[in-house]
Amino acid sequence: MGLDLHADVAELTAALLDVESVSGNEGRIADLVAEALGALPHLKLWRDGDSIIARTDLGRAERVILAGHLDTVPLPTTEGARGTVPASWQADVLYGRGATDMKGGVAVQLALAAGLAEPNRDLTFVFYDHEEVEAELSGLGRLARRHRELLDADFGILLEPTDGVVEGGCNGTMRFEARSRGKAAHSARAWMGHNAIHDLAPILQRLSAYQPQTVSVEGLDYRESLNAVKIRGGIAGNVIPDQAVVEINYRFAPDKSIEQAEAVVFELLDGFEVVRTDAAPGARPGLDQPAAAAFVAAVGGEPKPKFGWTDVARLGQLGIPAVNFGPGDPLLAHSDDEHVSGQAVRDCLAALTRWLS
Amino acid sequence: MGLDLHADVAELTAALLDVESVSGNEGRIADLVAEALGALPHLKLWRDGDSIIARTDLGRAERVILAGHLDTVPLPTTEGARGTVPASWQADVLYGRGATDMKGGVAVQLALAAGLAEPNRDLTFVFYDHEEVEAELSGLGRLARRHRELLDADFGILLEPTDGVVEGGCNGTMRFEARSRGKAAHSARAWMGHNAIHDLAPILQRLSAYQPQTVSVEGLDYRESLNAVKIRGGIAGNVIPDQAVVEINYRFAPDKSIEQAEAVVFELLDGFEVVRTDAAPGARPGLDQPAAAAFVAAVGGEPKPKFGWTDVARLGQLGIPAVNFGPGDPLLAHSDDEHVSGQAVRDCLAALTRWLS
């Protein structure tokens, strides 16, 4: 069954949540989005893998890009978690994986695409895959490499969850692997080997003891995070482990370059084998720029910093000033009981419809 | 190509090493063993899964069981490791996964089976699967449950590596899982969650700082080991991990019961969530028993303690006094450059042939 883009936008969100689309598995949701948009005669469509671009071509003076990712993080593993697939309603609150991050925003994009046949600005809708994984897999990055001209715009809105206010800029993100090396031996004669897992203790201790900074950038306070996100090691139940690895994620304020942020982690874990595996710079808020300031004035509210890395950084690198503005509490993203209120999705749609009509 | 049981026993070892038989993958080596033994008219054969029993039936006054496992631990992951598949010779030294633990011993069993058509004691040869994994999967355990009568014997020799001297008894072994529980959240807003991997730091620290005991039992010194053998945790690269697990292996002296050994670990990790997942008791040396003492006198040398858990414990529970006696340095078992000298395998075969002729 296809998507009904003219349904209540909260119902449309529910329909999107029912389609599992963990990163790497966006095929089905991309098919549904492409099929629904394909039925709209005022839009021209492009598809690249599981990313879709849909554009109006009305010769307006200004063009706005509205972007959102189709993928989600994996489903929760905790028993009884409600932020999963399929979605469920509790009164007007919709629970499901991606409810806040960011199928509510995607539903708003789709409703705008269907509802605004004659917007006051030309619109470019972008739906893309692989946002929740390594930066090099990003569908938006791929579109920028292959179809740069289709992304041209004067201003960008990324519909990541911001609880209905504008969130400026974003923290950067980088990943590291810290590795310990031991020597394998039979675990009954441990003294013949060296235990690599035991050697992780001081690394975890330093990470656990580290107090993340909060950095003020252009008046917005960016709170940082530094965490082990995965750990693995060991060969078999009776072998002294010869290797163990901690994956680390550092979310750093947009005052820092990638090199400066990297130095923080290398200094903290000085003496250990640490390599950087992934990095995406942050974006300064830039709300003093005319297009951003005008949008903030139109939708109202007090702008906040964006803690999560978002593709406003990537749009910024393409020369497109962009802000985050979408339904749902960003604090709930990736949580076990991810949810969004139906009203938040409707309000976001209403605000954008007003600005674009 | 089949196995030539009349070849040089070191060459026979090499042929066995070339057949990868990591636990769970013993089918091919079991086929080869069954085929080769099936050609010997003085033996009667039984097969159960990938375990094989072959018995003489000469009406001798005494029956000896000679047992060995067909499986190995996984292949080494370190580049350039020589204890792998296929095997390689360096002068008279044979490198390969299982060279010491315990395809040298299996080769001796097979050579004895082929070479001794009229032994001075009735012989029961047992080749079994799944020794290197959880106790409940043990092929020998399965044989004991299903074919107990076929294992009847007055004395047992387990051909685990002992460097050609008798090793008495064995340490026990048990496994635990220590688990930390956190709260998932987006890693860009770590303060909304709780990091389960960071919480492993004190567990690893206690394991790392623990000084294992050495316990004297009936004159033999049993050295213990307590180690993390595996570690895992994390959901995705941008999610605060909600669970992390350390698998722990404790090798304890045969003076301790399972309950006493368990108490050591529970006390060390007091305050953490720890569950026991597997346990096999040790075996006291028992070299004062007549059958064992007679065998020690026949093959000579100074008996030592066995640090690794071996199936002498299981044979002991069946009422069969048993010792470890096999070729190869037990310190090399499971190591990256596992090896055995051709001469050690030949010497072991010669000692047993003398005793049984």
XYZ file of C-alpha atoms in Angstrom:
714
model
C 0.000 0.000 0.000
C 1.349 3.435 -0.905
C 1.710 6.565 1.219
C -1.182 9.022 1.345
C 0.573 12.410 1.318
C -2.722 14.235 1.848
C -3.582 12.349 5.057
C -3.109 13.967 8.490
C 0.674 14.488 8.668
C 0.805 12.623 12.006
C -0.866 9.614 10.375
C 1.638 9.932 7.545
C 4.417 9.834 10.165
C 2.939 6.626 11.579
C 2.865 5.080 8.099
C 6.571 5.924 7.651
C 7.442 4.486 11.087
C 5.856 1.174 10.181
C 8.448 0.735 7.438
C 11.689 -0.379 9.136
C 14.569 1.539 7.552
C 17.665 0.974 9.662
C 20.716 2.328 7.796
C 21.447 0.073 4.829
C 17.832 -1.032 4.572
C 16.235 2.096 3.077
C 15.090 0.448 -0.172
C 11.463 -0.032 0.717
C 10.862 3.386 2.250
C 12.660 5.027 -0.692
C 10.384 3.127 -3.080
C 7.307 4.386 -1.224
C 8.551 7.985 -1.174
C 9.490 7.900 -4.859
C 6.129 6.383 -5.789
C 4.144 8.969 -3.818
C 6.148 11.932 -5.145
C 6.010 10.543 -8.676
C 2.251 11.093 -8.627
C 2.694 14.868 -8.118
C 2.797 16.620 -11.524
C 4.361 19.860 -10.160
C 7.568 18.106 -9.084
C 10.463 16.775 -11.113
C 12.084 13.672 -9.614
C 15.580 12.156 -9.508
C 16.644 8.984 -7.712
C 20.173 7.850 -6.874
C 20.284 4.593 -4.943
C 17.924 5.160 -2.026
C 18.128 8.951 -2.186
C 15.485 11.049 -3.903
C 15.433 14.669 -5.066
C 12.145 16.357 -6.002
C 12.111 19.944 -7.282
C 9.584 22.578 -8.263
C 10.614 24.727 -11.229
C 8.506 27.884 -10.974
C 11.214 30.466 -11.711
C 10.945 31.960 -8.206
C 13.599 34.456 -7.051
C 14.669 32.239 -4.176
C 15.137 28.483 -3.834
C 14.915 26.618 -0.512
C 16.174 23.098 0.056
C 14.254 20.972 2.585
C 16.219 17.892 3.514
C 15.759 14.810 5.674
C 17.211 11.327 6.008
C 15.185 8.151 5.561
C 17.285 5.865 7.754
C 17.153 5.222 11.494
C 19.488 3.731 14.081
C 18.932 0.034 14.873
C 15.821 -1.041 16.729
C 16.091 -1.022 20.530
C 17.144 -4.283 22.179
C 15.594 -3.652 25.587
C 12.502 -5.683 26.264
C 9.355 -3.601 26.264
C 11.003 -0.663 24.466
C 8.370 1.338 22.603
C 10.658 3.170 20.185
C 10.527 0.281 17.756
C 8.728 -1.053 14.655
C 5.779 -1.062 14.156
C 4.753 2.273 15.655
C 2.096 2.624 18.338
C -0.160 5.454 19.465
C -0.814 6.494 23.016
C -3.407 9.252 22.859
C -1.816 11.808 20.484
C 1.729 10.547 21.092
C 3.327 8.343 18.449
C 6.019 5.873 19.557
C 8.419 4.218 17.119
C 12.019 4.025 15.921
C 12.566 7.232 14.017
C 9.578 9.056 15.543
C 11.817 12.024 16.350
C 14.888 11.178 14.270
C 13.442 11.883 11.817
C 10.352 10.458 10.203
C 8.213 13.245 11.671
C 10.359 15.662 9.665
C 10.209 13.454 6.581
C 6.400 13.387 6.869
C 6.390 17.205 6.980
C 8.584 17.304 3.850
C 6.210 14.942 2.038
C 3.106 16.867 3.138
C 4.682 20.149 1.971
C 5.620 18.550 -1.341
C 2.029 17.419 -1.877
C 0.297 20.448 -0.391
C 2.252 23.313 -1.951
C 1.806 23.126 -5.701
C 2.611 26.833 -5.968
C 4.984 27.797 -3.128
C 6.326 31.358 -2.868
C 9.880 30.038 -3.215
C 11.122 27.255 -5.447
C 11.554 24.114 -3.369
C 14.034 21.258 -3.505
C 13.058 18.260 -1.396
C 15.847 15.839 -0.589
C 15.347 12.437 1.056
C 18.525 10.453 1.632
C 19.987 7.243 2.996
C 22.815 6.349 5.415
C 22.817 9.387 7.688
C 23.153 7.385 10.904
C 26.420 5.673 9.980
C 29.943 6.593 8.832
C 30.114 9.968 7.085
C 31.526 8.487 3.885
C 28.370 6.401 3.351
C 26.059 9.435 3.528
C 23.452 9.585 0.792
C 23.561 13.396 0.929
C 27.324 13.280 0.449
C 26.825 11.011 -2.557
C 24.217 13.394 -4.050
C 26.625 16.293 -3.524
C 29.344 14.417 -5.431
C 27.145 13.201 -8.289
C 24.343 15.761 -8.624
C 25.755 18.932 -7.078
C 23.699 21.194 -9.381
C 20.405 19.670 -8.208
C 21.171 20.781 -4.653
C 21.701 24.485 -5.504
C 19.697 26.665 -3.129
C 19.772 29.998 -1.347
C 18.859 28.572 2.023
C 18.436 25.164 3.588
C 16.174 23.686 6.221
C 17.091 20.353 7.677
C 14.055 18.787 9.327
C 15.997 17.134 12.154
C 14.092 17.274 15.463
C 14.379 20.653 17.217
C 11.126 20.697 19.161
C 9.733 23.267 16.780
C 12.345 25.981 17.339
C 15.305 26.823 15.141
C 18.522 25.111 16.190
C 21.608 26.758 14.779
C 24.804 25.062 13.630
C 25.812 21.735 15.093
C 28.518 19.965 16.985
C 31.071 18.038 14.966
C 31.535 14.316 15.392
C 34.483 11.981 15.119
C 35.143 8.363 15.848
C 38.246 6.622 17.093
C 39.381 3.099 17.757
C 41.546 2.527 20.807
C 43.220 -0.852 20.599
C 45.146 -2.938 23.101
C 47.371 -5.776 22.013
C 48.267 -8.800 24.117
C 49.520 -12.274 23.503
C 47.279 -15.289 23.033
C 47.710 -18.341 25.241
C 45.558 -21.073 26.709
C 43.496 -19.482 29.468
C 44.536 -22.280 31.834
C 48.106 -20.997 31.563
C 47.415 -17.292 31.465
C 50.953 -16.475 32.578
C 52.197 -17.535 29.141
C 50.148 -14.825 27.427
C 49.122 -11.224 28.002
C 45.498 -10.173 28.393
C 44.497 -7.413 25.944
C 41.031 -7.017 27.493
C 42.498 -6.316 30.928
C 44.572 -3.583 29.283
C 41.385 -1.725 28.330
C 40.748 -0.889 31.999
C 42.733 2.395 32.041
C 41.209 3.510 28.713
C 37.673 3.013 30.031
C 38.654 4.668 33.281
C 39.899 7.811 31.532
C 36.793 7.973 29.347
C 34.572 7.453 32.363
C 36.337 10.157 34.385
C 36.479 12.739 31.564
C 34.303 15.819 32.097
C 33.008 17.037 28.717
C 33.212 20.776 27.977
C 30.473 23.247 27.144
C 31.605 25.890 24.643
C 29.826 29.144 23.774
C 29.864 29.941 20.038
C 28.169 33.116 18.812
C 26.013 33.159 21.909
C 24.856 29.526 21.756
C 26.196 27.016 24.301
C 27.418 23.822 22.639
C 27.656 20.921 25.076
C 30.164 18.233 24.122
C 30.128 14.428 24.660
C 32.943 11.890 24.671
C 31.978 8.229 24.925
C 32.888 4.652 24.286
C 30.142 3.449 21.946
C 31.273 -0.098 21.214
C 33.711 -2.572 22.680
C 34.895 -5.918 21.442
C 37.656 -8.405 22.121
C 38.466 -12.051 22.621
C 38.960 -15.151 20.512
C 37.330 -17.974 22.426
C 36.217 -18.826 25.925
C 39.516 -20.548 26.727
C 42.035 -18.253 25.064
C 43.764 -15.234 26.573
C 42.639 -12.400 24.253
C 45.341 -10.988 22.012
C 43.383 -7.899 20.929
C 40.613 -5.680 22.197
C 39.095 -2.547 20.731
C 37.027 0.339 22.071
C 35.179 2.528 19.594
C 34.906 6.097 20.781
C 32.643 8.907 19.621
C 33.537 12.536 20.323
C 30.931 15.240 19.730
C 32.773 18.573 19.716
C 31.675 22.194 19.622
C 31.869 24.073 16.290
C 34.656 26.323 17.596
C 37.050 23.405 17.055
C 38.522 22.224 13.774
C 38.829 18.502 13.182
C 42.529 18.724 14.064
C 41.824 20.555 17.327
C 39.133 18.069 18.306
C 41.363 15.131 17.478
C 44.068 16.546 19.735
C 41.676 16.472 22.713
C 41.190 12.712 22.360
C 44.821 11.934 21.582
C 45.842 13.856 24.692
C 43.269 12.127 26.908
C 44.361 8.692 25.694
C 48.057 9.496 25.504
C 50.110 6.321 25.674
C 47.503 4.118 24.012
C 47.115 3.021 20.396
C 44.374 5.293 19.058
C 43.400 5.921 15.437
C 40.745 8.245 14.065
C 38.316 6.349 11.836
C 35.747 8.973 10.880
C 35.232 12.723 11.195
C 32.677 15.347 10.239
C 33.223 18.985 11.198
C 30.628 20.982 13.104
C 28.909 24.090 11.796
C 28.885 27.484 13.494
C 25.322 28.751 14.006
C 25.504 31.589 11.433
C 22.128 33.003 12.451
C 23.460 36.499 11.681
C 23.276 35.679 7.972
C 20.245 37.300 6.234
C 18.444 34.177 5.006
C 18.746 32.450 8.394
C 17.743 35.565 10.321
C 14.665 36.020 8.121
C 13.572 32.430 8.675
C 14.040 32.703 12.449
C 11.968 35.886 12.455
C 9.206 34.162 10.449
C 8.830 31.030 12.576
C 9.571 32.742 15.901
C 10.984 31.319 19.115
C 14.447 31.540 20.692
C 17.157 29.762 18.633
C 19.156 27.049 20.389
C 22.390 25.201 19.669
C 22.206 21.818 17.928
C 24.093 19.193 19.913
C 23.831 16.375 17.411
C 25.858 16.529 14.225
C 23.511 17.192 11.359
C 23.819 17.750 7.666
C 23.602 21.520 8.155
C 27.383 21.092 8.334
C 27.412 19.391 4.936
C 25.064 22.003 3.418
C 27.292 24.722 4.882
C 30.302 23.157 3.152
C 28.324 23.328 -0.131
C 27.835 27.054 0.446
C 24.177 26.753 1.448
C 23.358 28.476 4.765
C 21.085 26.109 6.640
C 19.343 25.621 9.970
C 17.730 22.706 11.792
C 13.973 22.962 12.232
C 11.776 19.952 12.790
C 9.212 18.256 15.034
C 10.064 16.208 18.102
C 12.322 16.434 21.127
C 15.931 15.861 20.018
C 16.651 14.423 23.470
C 14.540 11.407 22.558
C 16.437 10.571 19.373
C 17.912 7.030 19.450
C 16.330 6.356 22.842
C 14.402 3.227 23.735
C 11.100 5.073 23.854
C 11.545 7.472 20.971
C 8.283 9.321 20.363
C 6.746 12.468 18.928
C 3.396 14.122 19.502
C 1.042 14.326 16.571
C 0.558 18.015 17.351
C 4.299 18.741 17.057
C 4.332 17.314 13.542
C 1.215 19.288 12.591
C 2.659 22.516 14.076
C 5.892 22.142 12.129
C 3.960 21.588 8.911
C 1.792 24.641 9.659
C 4.806 26.903 10.327
C 6.558 25.901 7.123
C 3.339 26.091 5.101
C 2.780 29.666 6.343
C 6.347 30.678 5.449
C 6.214 29.102 2.005
C 2.684 30.232 0.981
C 42.821 -39.114 0.410
C 42.592 -41.203 3.561
C 44.888 -41.370 6.564
C 47.807 -43.809 6.513
C 47.899 -45.134 10.090
C 51.106 -47.060 9.404
C 53.055 -43.975 8.286
C 55.565 -42.254 10.594
C 53.377 -40.994 13.454
C 54.735 -37.450 13.003
C 53.671 -37.516 9.356
C 50.302 -38.804 10.504
C 50.121 -35.797 12.871
C 50.817 -33.469 9.931
C 48.031 -35.110 7.930
C 45.601 -34.525 10.826
C 46.708 -30.881 11.179
C 45.938 -30.212 7.540
C 42.273 -30.967 8.232
C 40.813 -27.869 9.906
C 38.602 -29.041 12.785
C 37.692 -26.017 14.890
C 34.965 -27.001 17.378
C 31.713 -27.559 15.503
C 33.520 -28.481 12.300
C 34.802 -31.961 13.174
C 32.830 -33.790 10.468
C 35.638 -34.245 7.976
C 38.314 -35.348 10.436
C 35.833 -37.734 12.074
C 35.076 -39.225 8.639
C 38.785 -39.767 8.017
C 39.348 -41.351 11.433
C 36.313 -43.617 11.083
C 37.356 -44.675 7.595
C 40.914 -45.498 8.662
C 39.845 -47.407 11.786
C 37.129 -49.212 9.829
C 39.864 -50.912 7.818
C 41.316 -52.567 10.957
C 39.700 -56.015 11.460
C 40.765 -56.334 15.138
C 38.661 -53.322 16.204
C 34.944 -52.913 16.621
C 33.671 -49.413 15.781
C 30.849 -47.142 16.964
C 30.148 -43.618 15.795
C 27.912 -41.009 17.462
C 27.866 -37.684 15.642
C 31.522 -36.800 15.245
C 32.714 -39.029 18.065
C 34.133 -42.495 17.469
C 34.778 -45.449 19.755
C 36.982 -48.366 18.648
C 37.521 -51.399 20.915
C 39.544 -54.585 20.950
C 37.752 -57.580 22.428
C 40.489 -60.025 23.409
C 39.197 -61.025 26.832
C 42.199 -59.487 28.600
C 42.135 -59.106 32.401
C 42.432 -55.338 32.198
C 40.948 -52.720 29.868
C 42.538 -49.326 29.195
C 40.759 -46.389 27.592
C 42.864 -44.047 25.436
C 41.001 -40.827 24.699
C 41.548 -37.649 22.712
C 39.510 -34.840 21.199
C 39.379 -34.083 17.494
C 38.551 -30.375 17.713
C 40.816 -27.344 18.080
C 40.376 -23.728 19.147
C 39.853 -21.230 16.291
C 42.724 -20.435 13.956
C 45.031 -17.608 15.068
C 44.175 -14.123 13.782
C 47.641 -12.609 14.064
C 49.364 -12.115 10.740
C 52.238 -14.526 10.219
C 51.081 -16.873 12.985
C 52.371 -20.376 12.284
C 49.981 -22.324 14.508
C 47.404 -22.471 11.741
C 46.090 -24.610 8.866
C 47.732 -26.067 6.829
C 50.627 -27.308 8.945
C 54.259 -26.585 8.125
C 57.511 -28.285 8.994
C 60.650 -26.565 10.195
C 63.316 -29.257 10.464
C 61.677 -31.872 12.787
C 59.232 -29.342 14.304
C 55.652 -29.360 13.103
C 53.655 -26.098 13.323
C 49.877 -25.995 13.068
C 46.638 -25.380 14.982
C 46.241 -28.416 17.186
C 49.898 -29.502 16.947
C 50.047 -29.790 20.736
C 46.364 -29.655 21.597
C 45.986 -32.384 20.574
C 46.448 -33.896 17.172
C 49.864 -35.263 18.143
C 48.043 -37.295 20.805
C 45.319 -38.309 18.351
C 48.002 -39.496 15.920
C 49.515 -41.637 18.695
C 46.066 -43.115 19.416
C 45.576 -43.958 15.750
C 49.080 -45.450 15.405
C 48.503 -47.603 18.504
C 45.150 -48.723 17.151
C 46.740 -49.803 13.887
C 49.998 -51.142 15.329
C 48.772 -53.193 18.273
C 46.546 -55.945 16.940
C 47.237 -58.025 20.062
C 47.863 -55.629 22.983
C 48.497 -57.030 26.490
C 45.401 -55.161 27.751
C 42.087 -54.672 25.985
C 41.977 -51.202 24.517
C 39.178 -48.694 24.014
C 40.059 -45.791 21.734
C 37.832 -42.745 21.970
C 37.954 -39.777 19.583
C 35.479 -37.002 20.335
C 34.183 -33.600 19.306
C 33.550 -30.275 21.064
C 36.150 -30.379 23.817
C 37.277 -26.759 23.387
C 33.854 -25.215 24.048
C 31.138 -25.244 26.695
C 31.159 -28.397 28.827
C 27.594 -29.324 27.884
C 28.552 -29.690 24.214
C 31.338 -32.192 24.948
C 31.349 -35.241 22.703
C 32.789 -37.311 25.562
C 29.945 -36.166 27.786
C 27.486 -37.242 25.094
C 29.136 -40.656 24.772
C 28.963 -41.071 28.554
C 25.223 -40.325 28.492
C 24.380 -42.516 25.498
C 26.980 -45.292 25.454
C 28.232 -45.495 29.023
C 28.942 -49.241 28.789
C 31.320 -48.766 25.843
C 33.541 -46.565 27.997
C 34.005 -49.124 30.809
C 37.695 -49.417 31.684
C 40.043 -50.074 34.576
C 42.293 -47.136 33.776
C 42.309 -44.177 31.415
C 44.960 -42.277 29.518
C 44.050 -38.925 28.045
C 46.540 -37.977 25.356
C 46.473 -34.247 26.102
C 49.930 -32.636 25.778
C 52.134 -33.234 28.831
C 55.575 -33.087 27.241
C 55.918 -36.827 27.624
C 55.556 -37.005 31.414
C 52.491 -37.960 33.414
C 50.395 -34.984 34.499
C 48.045 -35.794 37.341
C 44.559 -34.427 37.884
C 43.584 -31.057 36.478
C 42.362 -27.616 37.411
C 38.643 -27.001 37.178
C 37.207 -24.353 34.895
C 34.197 -22.076 35.051
C 32.866 -19.195 33.030
C 30.975 -16.113 34.111
C 29.322 -13.154 32.482
C 29.681 -9.809 34.208
C 27.161 -7.363 32.813
C 26.730 -3.617 33.166
C 23.476 -1.916 32.296
C 23.111 1.697 31.207
C 20.564 3.733 29.351
C 20.601 4.295 25.612
C 20.605 7.826 24.225
C 21.943 9.655 21.213
C 25.700 9.943 21.685
C 25.493 13.682 20.916
C 23.463 14.076 24.107
C 25.257 11.604 26.298
C 23.950 13.254 29.458
C 20.501 11.858 28.675
C 21.753 8.280 28.882
C 24.164 6.217 30.943
C 27.197 4.532 29.437
C 27.309 0.791 30.191
C 30.755 0.362 28.599
C 32.300 2.988 30.880
C 30.891 0.994 33.797
C 33.061 -1.977 32.845
C 36.184 -0.056 33.911
C 36.154 -1.192 37.565
C 35.409 -4.811 36.575
C 38.404 -4.914 34.241
C 40.509 -3.176 36.840
C 39.735 -5.784 39.506
C 40.415 -8.626 37.072
C 43.638 -6.986 35.984
C 44.823 -6.444 39.567
C 43.871 -9.919 40.835
C 46.799 -12.144 41.785
C 45.907 -15.770 41.013
C 46.712 -18.394 43.657
C 48.909 -21.467 43.469
C 47.522 -24.383 45.513
C 49.348 -27.560 46.506
C 47.197 -30.702 46.209
C 48.714 -34.097 47.119
C 52.163 -32.692 46.502
C 51.487 -31.160 43.095
C 51.303 -27.347 42.743
C 48.208 -26.217 40.826
C 48.553 -22.686 39.464
C 45.256 -20.856 38.917
C 44.209 -18.269 36.285
C 41.392 -15.724 36.270
C 40.813 -13.772 33.066
C 38.445 -11.803 30.925
C 38.281 -13.836 27.725
C 35.721 -11.877 25.734
C 34.137 -8.454 25.861
C 31.271 -6.944 23.947
C 28.960 -3.969 24.118
C 27.379 -1.189 22.124
C 24.507 -0.725 19.711
C 25.765 1.683 17.066
C 28.460 4.283 16.595
C 26.140 7.096 17.680
C 24.268 5.516 20.556
C 25.243 5.501 24.226
C 25.551 1.762 24.975
C 22.852 0.354 27.220
C 24.598 -2.972 27.919
C 28.092 -4.379 28.022
C 29.324 -7.834 28.935
C 32.651 -9.332 29.986
C 33.071 -13.091 29.769
C 35.383 -14.419 32.440
C 37.176 -17.747 32.718
C 38.419 -19.008 36.087
C 40.768 -22.001 36.218
C 40.804 -23.233 39.788
C 42.816 -25.817 41.699
C 41.234 -29.239 42.382
C 41.095 -28.545 46.114
C 38.065 -26.341 45.446
C 34.524 -27.466 44.750
C 32.531 -25.616 42.120
C 30.765 -23.707 44.889
C 34.030 -22.683 46.530
C 35.518 -21.548 43.235
C 32.401 -19.589 42.363
C 32.614 -17.769 45.685
C 36.101 -16.482 44.792
C 34.777 -14.737 41.684
C 31.585 -13.475 43.301
C 33.656 -11.972 46.084
C 36.147 -10.337 43.713
C 33.344 -8.806 41.662
C 31.082 -8.018 44.572
C 28.622 -5.284 43.677
C 28.434 -6.186 39.988
C 25.921 -8.294 38.090
C 27.722 -11.604 37.622
C 26.253 -14.951 36.554
C 27.978 -18.289 36.161
C 27.422 -19.726 32.690
C 29.489 -22.916 32.694
C 31.443 -25.058 35.142
C 33.493 -28.229 35.146
C 35.121 -29.446 38.357
C 38.821 -30.216 38.569
C 40.281 -33.628 39.385
C 42.663 -34.372 42.242
C 45.839 -36.099 40.980
C 45.092 -39.531 42.498
C 48.530 -40.888 41.605
C 48.479 -42.984 44.790
C 45.870 -45.253 43.201
C 47.363 -48.596 42.007
C 46.580 -48.349 38.274
C 47.925 -44.801 38.028
C 50.993 -45.591 40.098
C 51.789 -48.611 37.923
C 51.525 -46.553 34.748
C 53.769 -43.810 36.167
C 56.336 -46.424 37.119
C 56.218 -47.920 33.611
C 56.677 -44.720 31.619
C 58.982 -43.016 34.130
C 59.579 -39.338 34.791
C 58.401 -37.029 37.577
C 54.615 -36.456 37.562
C 53.418 -32.852 37.317
C 50.110 -31.059 37.872
C 47.834 -30.423 34.879
C 46.888 -26.757 34.681
C 44.391 -27.032 31.868
C 41.040 -28.658 32.535
C 40.990 -31.997 30.818
C 38.615 -34.870 30.516
C 40.472 -36.801 33.237
C 37.923 -34.993 35.400
C 35.070 -36.450 33.348
C 36.622 -39.950 33.362
C 37.106 -39.631 37.119
C 33.409 -38.844 37.515
C 32.667 -42.052 35.557
C 34.751 -43.998 38.079
C 37.713 -44.486 35.746
C 41.039 -43.390 37.278
C 42.890 -41.523 34.547
C 46.005 -39.482 33.881
C 47.171 -37.096 31.171
C 50.041 -38.341 29.034
C 50.744 -37.013 25.565
C 53.259 -35.378 23.241
C 53.914 -31.639 23.045
C 54.460 -28.738 25.410
C 51.137 -27.830 27.058
C 52.341 -24.220 27.311
C 52.025 -23.930 23.547
C 48.395 -25.026 23.392
C 46.140 -22.359 21.817
C 49.136 -20.113 21.118
C 49.810 -18.387 17.815
C 52.777 -20.615 17.074
C 51.502 -23.918 18.396
C 53.975 -26.674 17.477
C 55.237 -30.114 18.425
C 58.435 -31.931 17.587
C 58.177 -35.041 15.486
C 60.383 -36.816 18.030
C 57.989 -36.045 20.911
C 55.152 -37.736 19.036
C 57.351 -40.747 18.220
C 58.558 -41.005 21.851
C 55.014 -40.981 23.189
C 54.002 -43.706 20.762
C 57.068 -45.746 21.747
C 56.354 -45.441 25.503
C 52.755 -46.528 25.124
C 53.646 -49.310 22.698
C 56.151 -50.690 25.230
C 53.605 -50.574 28.037
C 50.871 -52.216 25.975
C 52.972 -54.924 24.254
